[in-house]
XYZ file of C-alpha atoms in Angstrom:
683
model
C 80.219 155.524 98.774
C 82.112 155.566 102.163
C 78.818 155.072 103.988
C 78.236 151.832 101.685
C 81.693 150.515 102.641
C 81.180 150.937 106.347
C 77.661 149.422 106.334
C 79.042 146.413 104.367
C 81.861 145.943 106.798
C 79.535 146.234 109.748
C 77.375 143.474 108.322
C 80.088 141.242 107.687
C 81.759 141.506 110.952
C 81.398 138.482 113.406
C 82.682 137.417 116.572
C 85.337 138.991 119.033
C 82.731 139.056 121.643
C 85.096 139.276 124.672
C 87.434 141.910 123.206
C 84.327 144.090 122.310
C 83.128 143.790 125.720
C 86.520 145.011 127.296
C 86.322 147.998 124.951
C 82.874 148.787 125.870
C 83.743 148.495 129.314
C 86.618 151.132 128.990
C 84.253 153.447 126.931
C 81.813 153.360 129.830
C 84.546 154.293 132.265
C 84.174 151.169 134.417
C 86.494 151.168 137.333
C 88.131 147.699 136.399
C 88.349 148.541 132.714
C 91.984 149.155 131.120
C 92.849 152.457 129.661
C 95.131 150.674 127.187
C 94.093 147.634 125.340
C 97.027 145.907 123.464
C 96.130 143.648 120.705
C 98.604 141.346 119.106
C 98.488 138.530 116.549
C 99.751 137.398 113.131
C 98.894 139.023 109.842
C 95.466 138.428 108.646
C 94.058 137.675 112.198
C 91.524 140.645 112.002
C 93.228 143.312 114.126
C 92.457 146.037 111.506
C 88.870 144.874 111.319
C 88.447 145.013 115.089
C 89.916 148.539 115.261
C 87.522 149.758 112.598
C 84.849 148.274 114.613
C 86.047 149.806 117.918
C 86.143 153.180 115.930
C 82.567 152.954 114.823
C 81.282 152.034 118.162
C 83.364 154.909 119.808
C 81.888 157.444 117.348
C 78.271 156.218 118.012
C 79.021 156.956 121.621
C 79.970 160.484 120.838
C 83.694 160.076 121.232
C 86.443 161.699 119.121
C 88.382 158.973 117.411
C 92.149 159.596 116.458
C 93.554 156.993 114.074
C 97.254 156.404 113.704
C 98.601 153.715 111.146
C 102.091 152.588 111.188
C 102.181 152.098 107.485
C 101.699 155.864 106.824
C 103.595 157.390 109.968
C 107.352 157.606 110.316
C 108.653 155.722 113.177
C 109.808 158.814 115.123
C 108.409 160.373 118.142
C 107.790 163.674 116.235
C 105.905 162.006 113.593
C 103.845 159.847 115.850
C 102.861 162.724 118.151
C 101.937 164.813 115.288
C 99.555 162.046 114.018
C 98.134 161.406 117.493
C 98.525 165.078 118.753
C 94.688 165.551 119.175
C 94.481 162.800 121.682
C 96.653 165.026 124.098
C 94.545 168.007 123.954
C 90.982 166.582 123.894
C 89.565 164.489 126.824
C 87.700 161.327 126.480
C 89.560 160.677 123.000
C 89.733 157.210 121.697
C 93.058 156.717 120.257
C 93.466 153.663 117.811
C 97.080 152.754 116.689
C 97.167 150.042 113.982
C 100.190 148.132 112.476
C 102.288 149.093 115.482
C 104.938 146.590 114.700
C 106.134 149.051 111.952
C 106.819 151.423 114.839
C 108.059 149.072 117.265
C 111.125 151.123 118.171
C 108.851 153.606 119.874
C 107.460 151.273 122.187
C 109.518 152.532 125.187
C 108.938 155.989 124.450
C 105.133 155.412 124.166
C 104.644 154.102 127.469
C 107.154 156.176 129.331
C 106.553 159.606 127.709
C 103.629 159.558 125.419
C 100.874 157.864 127.095
C 101.224 159.223 130.518
C 100.480 162.759 128.978
C 96.854 161.828 127.783
C 94.019 162.918 129.749
C 92.183 160.693 132.039
C 89.334 159.035 130.288
C 91.352 158.560 126.970
C 90.856 155.059 125.729
C 93.861 153.623 123.591
C 93.979 150.540 121.580
C 97.270 149.516 120.026
C 97.312 146.790 117.505
C 100.568 145.002 116.139
C 101.835 141.505 115.158
C 104.287 141.312 117.980
C 103.508 141.100 121.864
C 104.292 144.125 123.914
C 107.817 144.294 125.678
C 107.640 142.224 128.913
C 109.123 145.143 130.756
C 105.974 147.185 130.084
C 103.588 144.304 131.088
C 105.699 143.870 134.390
C 105.753 147.582 135.291
C 103.426 147.900 138.411
C 102.735 151.436 137.321
C 100.879 149.975 134.308
C 99.349 146.985 136.027
C 95.801 148.220 136.290
C 95.774 150.254 133.240
C 97.066 147.953 130.481
C 95.311 144.908 129.267
C 97.221 142.606 126.611
C 94.916 140.393 124.393
C 96.206 137.860 121.887
C 93.975 137.552 118.849
C 93.306 134.094 117.735
C 91.274 132.737 114.750
C 87.535 132.911 114.902
C 85.703 130.352 116.611
C 84.349 127.920 114.401
C 80.641 128.981 115.018
C 81.575 132.654 114.126
C 83.663 131.619 110.965
C 80.455 129.746 109.878
C 78.433 132.850 110.645
C 80.792 134.775 108.246
C 80.258 132.539 105.584
C 76.473 132.775 105.921
C 76.586 136.578 106.046
C 78.587 136.456 102.735
C 76.187 134.039 101.009
C 78.494 131.106 100.781
C 76.466 127.789 99.900
C 76.289 125.559 102.803
C 77.879 122.735 100.775
C 81.338 124.550 100.756
C 81.405 125.409 104.396
C 83.166 122.398 105.728
C 86.014 122.618 103.036
C 86.581 126.388 103.461
C 86.430 126.182 107.380
C 88.908 123.294 107.329
C 91.404 125.093 105.130
C 91.039 128.470 106.780
C 90.980 127.319 110.525
C 88.928 130.631 111.065
C 91.609 132.899 109.984
C 89.747 136.127 109.000
C 91.850 137.032 105.964
C 92.101 133.496 104.561
C 88.258 133.329 104.870
C 87.709 136.610 103.071
C 89.935 135.604 100.324
C 88.813 132.019 99.934
C 85.132 133.456 99.840
C 86.106 135.859 97.162
C 87.772 133.430 95.039
C 85.023 130.616 95.645
C 82.321 133.024 94.595
C 84.033 134.234 91.660
C 84.616 130.751 90.137
C 81.496 128.766 91.663
C 78.926 131.472 91.833
C 76.146 130.178 93.873
C 77.089 126.442 93.425
C 78.736 125.064 96.474
C 81.397 122.403 96.163
C 82.253 120.154 99.125
C 85.583 119.491 97.726
C 86.788 123.041 97.291
C 90.552 123.532 97.834
C 92.791 126.695 97.588
C 94.155 127.479 94.165
C 97.601 128.941 93.742
C 95.997 132.614 93.603
C 94.693 132.037 97.160
C 98.065 130.564 98.307
C 100.100 133.364 96.574
C 98.158 136.059 97.995
C 97.885 134.787 101.588
C 101.608 133.808 101.933
C 103.096 137.360 102.165
C 100.442 138.529 104.516
C 100.332 135.511 106.959
C 104.275 134.865 106.953
C 106.129 137.957 105.686
C 109.617 137.806 104.199
C 111.951 135.073 105.378
C 115.466 136.573 105.727
C 117.313 133.677 104.074
C 116.720 130.237 102.089
C 117.744 128.650 105.353
C 114.838 130.605 107.487
C 112.404 129.766 104.594
C 113.353 125.952 104.995
C 113.026 126.187 108.788
C 109.448 127.422 108.192
C 108.764 124.624 105.843
C 109.826 121.988 108.441
C 107.689 123.727 110.938
C 104.775 123.490 108.699
C 105.200 119.686 108.191
C 105.915 118.679 111.766
C 103.356 118.522 114.585
C 105.786 120.356 116.768
C 109.178 121.519 115.924
C 112.050 121.132 118.340
C 115.631 122.441 118.060
C 116.585 118.817 117.827
C 114.338 118.267 114.756
C 115.862 121.434 113.227
C 119.289 120.156 113.840
C 118.541 116.907 112.095
C 117.171 118.814 109.066
C 119.459 121.934 109.098
C 122.599 121.122 110.851
C 124.659 123.739 112.866
C 122.229 126.768 112.054
C 119.461 125.004 114.252
C 119.757 127.174 117.257
C 119.831 130.322 115.309
C 116.763 129.221 113.198
C 114.844 127.929 116.220
C 115.318 131.289 118.163
C 114.026 133.269 115.105
C 110.923 130.904 114.524
C 109.839 131.494 118.068
C 109.638 135.159 117.649
C 107.363 134.968 114.725
C 103.691 136.079 115.491
C 102.193 133.270 113.628
C 104.267 130.593 115.835
C 102.957 129.202 119.182
C 104.907 127.318 121.628
C 104.327 124.237 123.700
C 106.118 122.044 126.305
C 107.327 119.965 123.283
C 108.399 122.726 120.776
C 106.911 125.058 118.403
C 104.028 124.945 115.912
C 102.419 127.564 113.394
C 98.812 128.509 113.066
C 96.763 126.034 111.172
C 96.211 128.198 108.031
C 99.951 129.369 107.981
C 100.626 125.432 108.209
C 98.367 124.862 105.022
C 99.641 127.679 103.199
C 103.404 126.886 103.540
C 102.913 123.261 102.603
C 100.814 124.118 99.685
C 103.168 126.563 98.391
C 106.135 124.076 98.678
C 104.311 121.318 97.127
C 103.361 123.485 93.974
C 106.588 125.449 93.792
C 109.082 122.316 94.322
C 107.150 119.021 94.303
C 110.578 117.122 94.411
C 111.802 119.185 97.269
C 108.454 118.854 99.179
C 108.728 114.944 98.806
C 112.445 114.997 99.716
C 111.952 117.085 102.958
C 109.050 114.805 104.190
C 111.172 111.617 103.558
C 114.124 113.147 105.408
C 111.613 114.078 108.400
C 110.047 110.805 108.317
C 113.117 108.779 108.699
C 114.259 110.869 111.653
C 111.134 110.659 113.438
C 110.897 106.900 112.745
C 114.256 106.523 114.301
C 112.978 108.465 117.319
C 110.225 105.990 118.052
C 112.777 103.149 118.481
C 115.172 105.471 120.497
C 113.101 107.474 122.926
C 112.411 106.307 126.486
C 109.125 104.288 126.993
C 107.205 107.566 128.573
C 107.742 109.340 125.332
C 106.673 106.683 122.904
C 103.312 107.941 122.149
C 104.516 111.612 121.561
C 107.098 110.120 119.012
C 104.404 108.078 117.344
C 102.109 111.018 117.140
C 104.892 113.056 115.359
C 105.638 110.229 113.069
C 101.981 109.539 111.946
C 101.139 113.370 111.738
C 103.158 113.575 108.541
C 100.778 111.232 106.666
C 97.539 112.146 108.666
C 95.529 113.265 105.607
C 96.661 110.347 103.288
C 94.992 107.219 102.292
C 93.572 104.914 104.943
C 94.939 107.158 107.714
C 92.422 109.793 106.665
C 89.598 107.544 107.417
C 90.888 106.159 110.516
C 92.479 108.822 112.443
C 90.594 111.517 114.474
C 92.232 114.905 115.223
C 89.708 116.374 117.279
C 91.032 118.557 120.189
C 87.757 118.751 121.995
C 87.764 114.945 122.337
C 91.427 114.499 123.189
C 92.347 111.867 125.557
C 95.603 110.802 127.499
C 97.006 107.389 128.113
C 97.972 106.332 131.570
C 98.921 102.929 133.136
C 95.848 101.077 134.565
C 96.072 101.153 138.494
C 94.269 98.853 140.833
C 91.816 101.754 141.454
C 90.866 101.784 137.550
C 90.300 98.079 137.326
C 86.631 98.237 138.134
C 85.942 100.757 135.590
C 87.837 98.542 132.951
C 85.779 95.522 133.747
C 82.645 97.576 133.644
C 83.578 98.942 130.036
C 83.976 95.428 128.973
C 80.735 94.260 130.463
C 78.766 97.207 128.839
C 80.049 96.525 125.330
C 81.009 92.833 125.101
C 79.104 91.088 127.907
C 79.564 89.109 131.288
C 81.930 86.501 129.648
C 84.235 88.993 128.171
C 84.326 90.863 131.389
C 85.536 87.767 133.282
C 88.200 87.280 130.847
C 89.335 90.967 131.281
C 89.332 90.308 135.025
C 91.555 87.184 134.485
C 94.119 89.269 132.381
C 94.054 91.964 134.902
C 95.186 89.559 137.500
C 97.776 87.965 135.272
C 99.216 90.835 133.224
C 98.088 94.272 134.899
C 100.834 96.044 133.034
C 99.310 95.147 129.697
C 96.240 97.383 130.464
C 96.249 101.079 129.483
C 93.452 103.634 130.295
C 92.557 106.716 128.473
C 91.273 109.811 130.259
C 89.366 112.713 128.906
C 91.299 115.881 128.994
C 88.045 117.641 129.810
C 86.532 115.693 132.570
C 89.437 113.397 133.649
C 87.061 110.316 133.388
C 88.276 106.972 131.906
C 86.473 106.852 128.612
C 88.468 103.772 127.010
C 91.102 101.185 127.579
C 93.232 98.725 125.750
C 95.242 95.631 126.492
C 98.337 94.454 124.822
C 99.378 91.128 126.013
C 102.840 89.703 125.913
C 103.054 86.156 125.590
C 106.274 83.864 125.285
C 104.372 80.513 126.268
C 100.885 79.029 126.723
C 98.834 80.940 128.971
C 95.287 81.618 129.227
C 94.260 79.053 126.451
C 91.627 77.335 128.919
C 90.049 80.696 129.876
C 90.165 82.997 126.617
C 89.086 81.523 123.369
C 90.629 84.566 121.572
C 93.944 83.947 122.799
C 93.542 80.178 122.309
C 92.776 80.929 118.659
C 95.843 83.008 118.412
C 98.002 80.358 119.714
C 96.388 77.781 117.463
C 97.304 80.033 114.314
C 100.881 80.567 115.573
C 101.523 77.041 116.016
C 99.935 75.813 112.808
C 102.206 78.462 110.708
C 105.240 78.996 112.581
C 105.592 78.361 116.223
C 107.420 80.524 118.657
C 111.224 79.487 119.095
C 113.168 80.037 122.382
C 113.467 83.853 123.453
C 110.582 84.868 121.187
C 107.305 86.087 122.161
C 103.858 87.201 120.526
C 101.819 90.123 121.283
C 97.938 90.221 121.295
C 96.117 93.506 121.019
C 93.234 91.655 122.935
C 90.973 94.524 124.096
C 90.103 98.020 122.416
C 87.106 99.517 124.067
C 85.878 103.082 123.906
C 82.683 103.734 125.627
C 81.154 105.810 122.969
C 82.800 104.725 119.738
C 83.679 101.070 120.855
C 85.936 99.919 117.969
C 85.329 102.736 115.530
C 87.823 105.632 114.802
C 88.105 107.734 117.946
C 90.631 109.701 119.772
C 91.564 106.780 122.148
C 91.840 104.417 119.105
C 94.467 106.762 117.909
C 96.709 106.061 120.850
C 95.857 102.327 120.817
C 96.887 102.207 117.237
C 100.279 104.056 118.011
C 100.881 101.819 120.939
C 100.571 98.820 118.876
C 102.750 100.077 116.077
C 105.308 101.007 118.522
C 105.431 97.581 119.761
C 106.247 96.254 116.240
C 109.031 98.862 115.836
C 110.526 98.639 119.313
C 110.207 95.117 120.291
C 112.946 92.511 120.313
C 112.206 88.943 119.243
C 108.642 89.752 118.306
C 107.298 86.748 116.409
C 103.559 87.165 116.012
C 101.307 90.205 116.409
C 97.562 89.672 116.630
C 94.864 92.377 116.550
C 91.484 91.254 117.821
C 88.369 93.179 116.520
C 84.530 92.305 116.411
C 84.017 90.406 113.482
C 81.655 92.883 111.442
C 83.942 93.440 108.536
C 84.780 97.131 109.227
C 88.413 96.588 109.955
C 89.163 94.347 107.103
C 89.961 97.022 104.507
C 91.517 99.398 107.067
C 94.067 96.855 108.381
C 94.991 95.463 104.975
C 97.277 98.512 104.173
C 99.420 97.681 107.236
C 99.545 93.892 106.198
C 97.456 92.939 109.128
C 95.330 90.385 107.184
C 92.377 88.529 108.605
C 93.069 84.925 109.720
C 90.626 81.899 109.574
C 90.325 82.030 113.445
C 86.878 83.573 114.325
C 86.426 82.744 118.086
C 83.263 83.540 119.917
C 83.005 84.935 123.285
C 79.236 85.233 124.815
C 77.143 86.582 122.137
C 80.041 88.025 119.818
C 82.235 86.855 117.268
C 85.953 88.204 116.923
C 88.204 88.160 114.189
C 92.040 87.720 114.434
C 94.252 89.744 112.131
C 97.900 88.361 112.143
C 101.322 89.070 110.992
C 104.606 87.089 111.499
C 107.208 89.774 112.170
C 110.292 87.535 111.796
C 110.241 87.529 108.057
C 110.639 91.380 107.593
C 112.429 94.339 109.133
C 109.859 96.627 110.928
C 111.664 99.741 110.269
C 111.749 99.056 106.592
C 108.188 98.164 106.621
C 107.121 101.364 108.251
C 109.271 103.299 105.770
C 107.712 101.469 102.846
C 104.248 102.198 103.966
C 104.949 105.934 104.075
C 106.479 105.895 100.682
C 103.367 104.162 99.476
C 101.308 106.839 100.888
C 103.232 109.542 99.353
C 102.898 107.923 95.901
C 99.307 108.327 96.534
C 98.540 104.618 96.681
C 98.290 102.296 99.526
C 100.641 99.532 99.640
C 97.898 96.829 99.788
C 94.710 98.279 98.393
C 95.279 100.100 95.168
C 92.756 102.425 93.855
C 89.564 100.450 92.396
C 89.267 101.027 88.666
C 85.840 101.575 87.228
C 84.275 98.238 86.271
C 84.540 97.486 82.495
C 81.470 97.041 80.467
C 80.594 93.243 79.716
C 81.518 93.874 75.968
C 85.135 94.692 77.125
C 85.792 91.346 78.847
C 88.601 89.136 77.595
C 88.272 85.383 77.332
C 91.394 83.619 78.289
C 92.386 80.043 77.606
C 93.625 78.120 80.634
C 97.290 78.444 79.641
C 96.790 82.290 79.262
C 94.857 82.514 82.410
C 97.454 80.645 84.553
C 100.200 82.911 83.108
C 98.318 85.894 83.912
C 97.744 84.622 87.451
C 101.575 84.000 87.943
C 102.361 87.726 86.594
C 99.609 89.150 88.802
C 101.101 87.448 91.802
C 104.543 88.912 90.996
C 102.932 92.300 90.628
C 100.958 92.064 93.817
C 102.670 94.955 95.438
C 103.171 97.226 92.305
C 99.755 98.818 91.559
C 100.915 100.266 88.177
C 102.159 96.869 86.913
C 99.040 95.014 88.231
C 96.735 97.501 86.432
C 98.170 96.349 83.136
C 97.384 92.611 83.888
C 94.573 91.027 81.538
C 92.876 89.644 84.558
C 91.566 93.058 85.177
C 89.129 92.430 82.192
C 88.224 88.859 83.016
C 84.586 88.228 84.383
C 86.417 87.316 87.571
C 87.076 90.964 88.316
C 85.005 93.049 85.956
C 81.600 91.442 86.615
C 81.575 91.921 90.345
C 82.815 95.482 90.712
C 85.844 94.225 92.522
C 89.697 95.073 91.988
C 92.236 92.443 90.962
C 94.283 93.121 94.112
C 91.457 92.103 96.392
C 90.528 88.939 94.372
C 94.124 87.852 94.547
C 94.313 88.357 98.429
C 90.915 86.726 98.856
C 92.294 83.608 96.782
C 95.436 83.674 98.683
C 93.530 83.435 101.935
C 91.906 80.197 100.848
C 95.359 78.518 101.495
C 94.693 78.827 105.092
C 91.792 76.571 104.858
C 93.889 73.818 103.302
C 96.054 71.141 104.802
C 99.488 72.477 105.101
C 98.139 75.784 103.939
C 99.650 77.866 106.528
C 103.234 77.123 105.375
C 102.272 77.659 101.835
C 100.481 80.742 102.632
C 103.736 82.051 104.330
C 105.820 80.993 101.228
C 103.419 82.650 98.980
C 103.235 86.037 100.866
C 107.101 86.128 101.390
C 107.998 85.431 97.763
C 105.727 88.035 96.563
C 106.620 90.802 98.843
C 108.935 93.684 98.442
C 111.316 92.361 101.148
C 112.349 89.218 99.341
C 114.099 90.390 95.995
C 114.755 86.909 95.002
C 113.470 83.448 95.573
C 116.694 82.459 97.486
C 116.335 85.391 99.569
C 112.731 84.259 100.353
C 113.879 80.637 101.153
C 116.598 82.032 103.510
C 114.159 84.370 105.218
C 111.793 81.264 105.691
C 114.635 79.068 106.971
C 114.057 76.351 104.288
C 116.180 74.625 101.884
C 115.529 75.876 98.317
C 114.134 72.567 97.117
C 111.633 72.443 99.959
C 110.696 76.122 99.425
C 110.284 75.522 95.664
C 107.754 72.599 96.368
C 105.674 74.777 98.533
C 105.578 77.635 96.220
C 104.694 75.385 93.330
C 101.816 73.913 95.196
C 100.785 77.287 96.478
C 100.632 78.938 92.955
C 98.901 76.100 91.568
C 96.110 76.278 94.238
C 95.771 80.038 93.446
C 95.320 79.254 89.812
C 92.758 76.342 90.522
C 90.624 78.601 92.814
C 90.585 81.510 90.337
C 89.873 79.495 87.235
C 86.993 77.817 89.064
C 85.464 81.177 89.885
C 86.053 82.318 86.247
C 84.415 79.631 84.885
C 81.483 79.738 87.271
C 81.040 83.450 87.121
C 80.829 83.605 91.064
C 82.879 86.243 92.950
C 85.745 85.305 95.120
C 84.649 86.144 98.784
C 86.600 86.644 101.858
C 87.265 83.074 103.586
C 84.134 81.810 105.357
C 82.095 84.924 104.712
C 80.569 87.498 102.329
C 81.714 90.986 101.543
C 81.110 93.457 104.540
C 78.625 96.316 103.836
C 81.357 98.962 104.290
C 83.260 97.379 101.079
């Protein structure tokens, strides 16, 4: 039976090529090979499995193997020497010491008294969770004899090979690899559970159950000394990086002690910005808290979000993107963010100002993706506002792979040269012109050499830069985002309240769409916090979940007065998905026959106001009235700077227009389409 166990373990062993090469070199007696190999890493990282593999290879090489396990040996010099005694008397022995963290008090004795007595040719491998004492590593006497290796998660290709060896269906691989991040223990346990529940059927949406979480948690994390230490772990699991300042905001005066404890944990790594846990530890801690205390989980995230949001506004300009990264990281897997953010370390880029030496590359990128006319416009803005340009360099090659332009305009500029900026000015003047001291921002260019304007690592940074402009800018009136007019971004920008305008300028052979928002009518900080809350609730603030279309027999037929009442109620519930779902218009032919949701239908009808004479003002009145930022009509009128009678006149006309548009489509049976165009294929 033991032979069968060894054979099965041997078949399932993957990876660790570099570590095995070092061990084999030591077995062969190579002059540059270490005599002592010290492996360290968190629980579940595969230290014991690697020691077993070393033992197998040593025995195959004809070596005597002596094994010492800290779990079964008392942490005294006498007991340790009794267990490892054969290694002292037998030359060419291989001594394998596992779970050394339980014998850590013996470390000084080990390197000063025990190891020096071993015969030449002995190979020693020590494995434990903690790194060796720095004094041992720094000792010149051990410099050529000791090699320290930190074990990390299996590379993705090795983890995938493990799944194949274990017979896991290919359809489940991505889900398992995403959760485990290559941690061997998590992989093994997840495979066992998945095979036990699904058999040979692979499910792409596999997720770890509480049985997996409960088993992994003590192995990966161990025991927290107190409730405060456990909370510090949970903060660390939520944040992209944890600084002492973040812990102080969450935990108070205990922060320094808790931060010092965190940095000693074997599953925690350090960067210049702070601490972060291994990916699987992060997932397990978050999943456990979410299951064990969902209210506490939500409260912790809310407190962290508001702290990080305040940092975006307060940090120096050079730290803005890092602060935005920390803010967005909390919501990275929710709603529309999961579809538009790219978290791929291999494609990581960094943002730098555009220098004169970079300008030719910027112009070339525009010429390549948008043509000669756009390239000439880019050159015009480089001459006028070079500070508006940012370039994105690959962390691997240092080449410029993308650039962006965020223009800041306080007066007419470039209208005779740039049709896109001319369209932005036209929209602003028609709706609510700039007043003294105000400015508008135009995200004019977003160009990635490979992805162009699709989700990419560079587009992450562009989005964060634009969002930071909203949060940090003083006297920002309008923000315009310019995208190729192919429909892709209509749905993705809507959750951020950046709605498409009627303006669709053409430059060269390409049409562009402007997405706009007047930021004088709302608090940017409150807006960001509101979007976060909407994501936490599992619904996007602007695009609620689409309900399945009803069968025709389930339609309702409303009289015109009933229909008008339903439209009024739907507008009032526009930002409240639960109430909107109960509106009878959901079962009208207007919605149910065309596989649309009521929220989108209303937004499209509201968009038709912009094509009417005086529609810009009515559009602004309507959107302000039926947002969460204006609790009463009086408040909406004050926000808009109108007398109440003028405001009521515009609101009545706007609502009646929406009723007429929707009633016409209800009678004709035609869908309400986006203004001036059909539905994009992505929708």
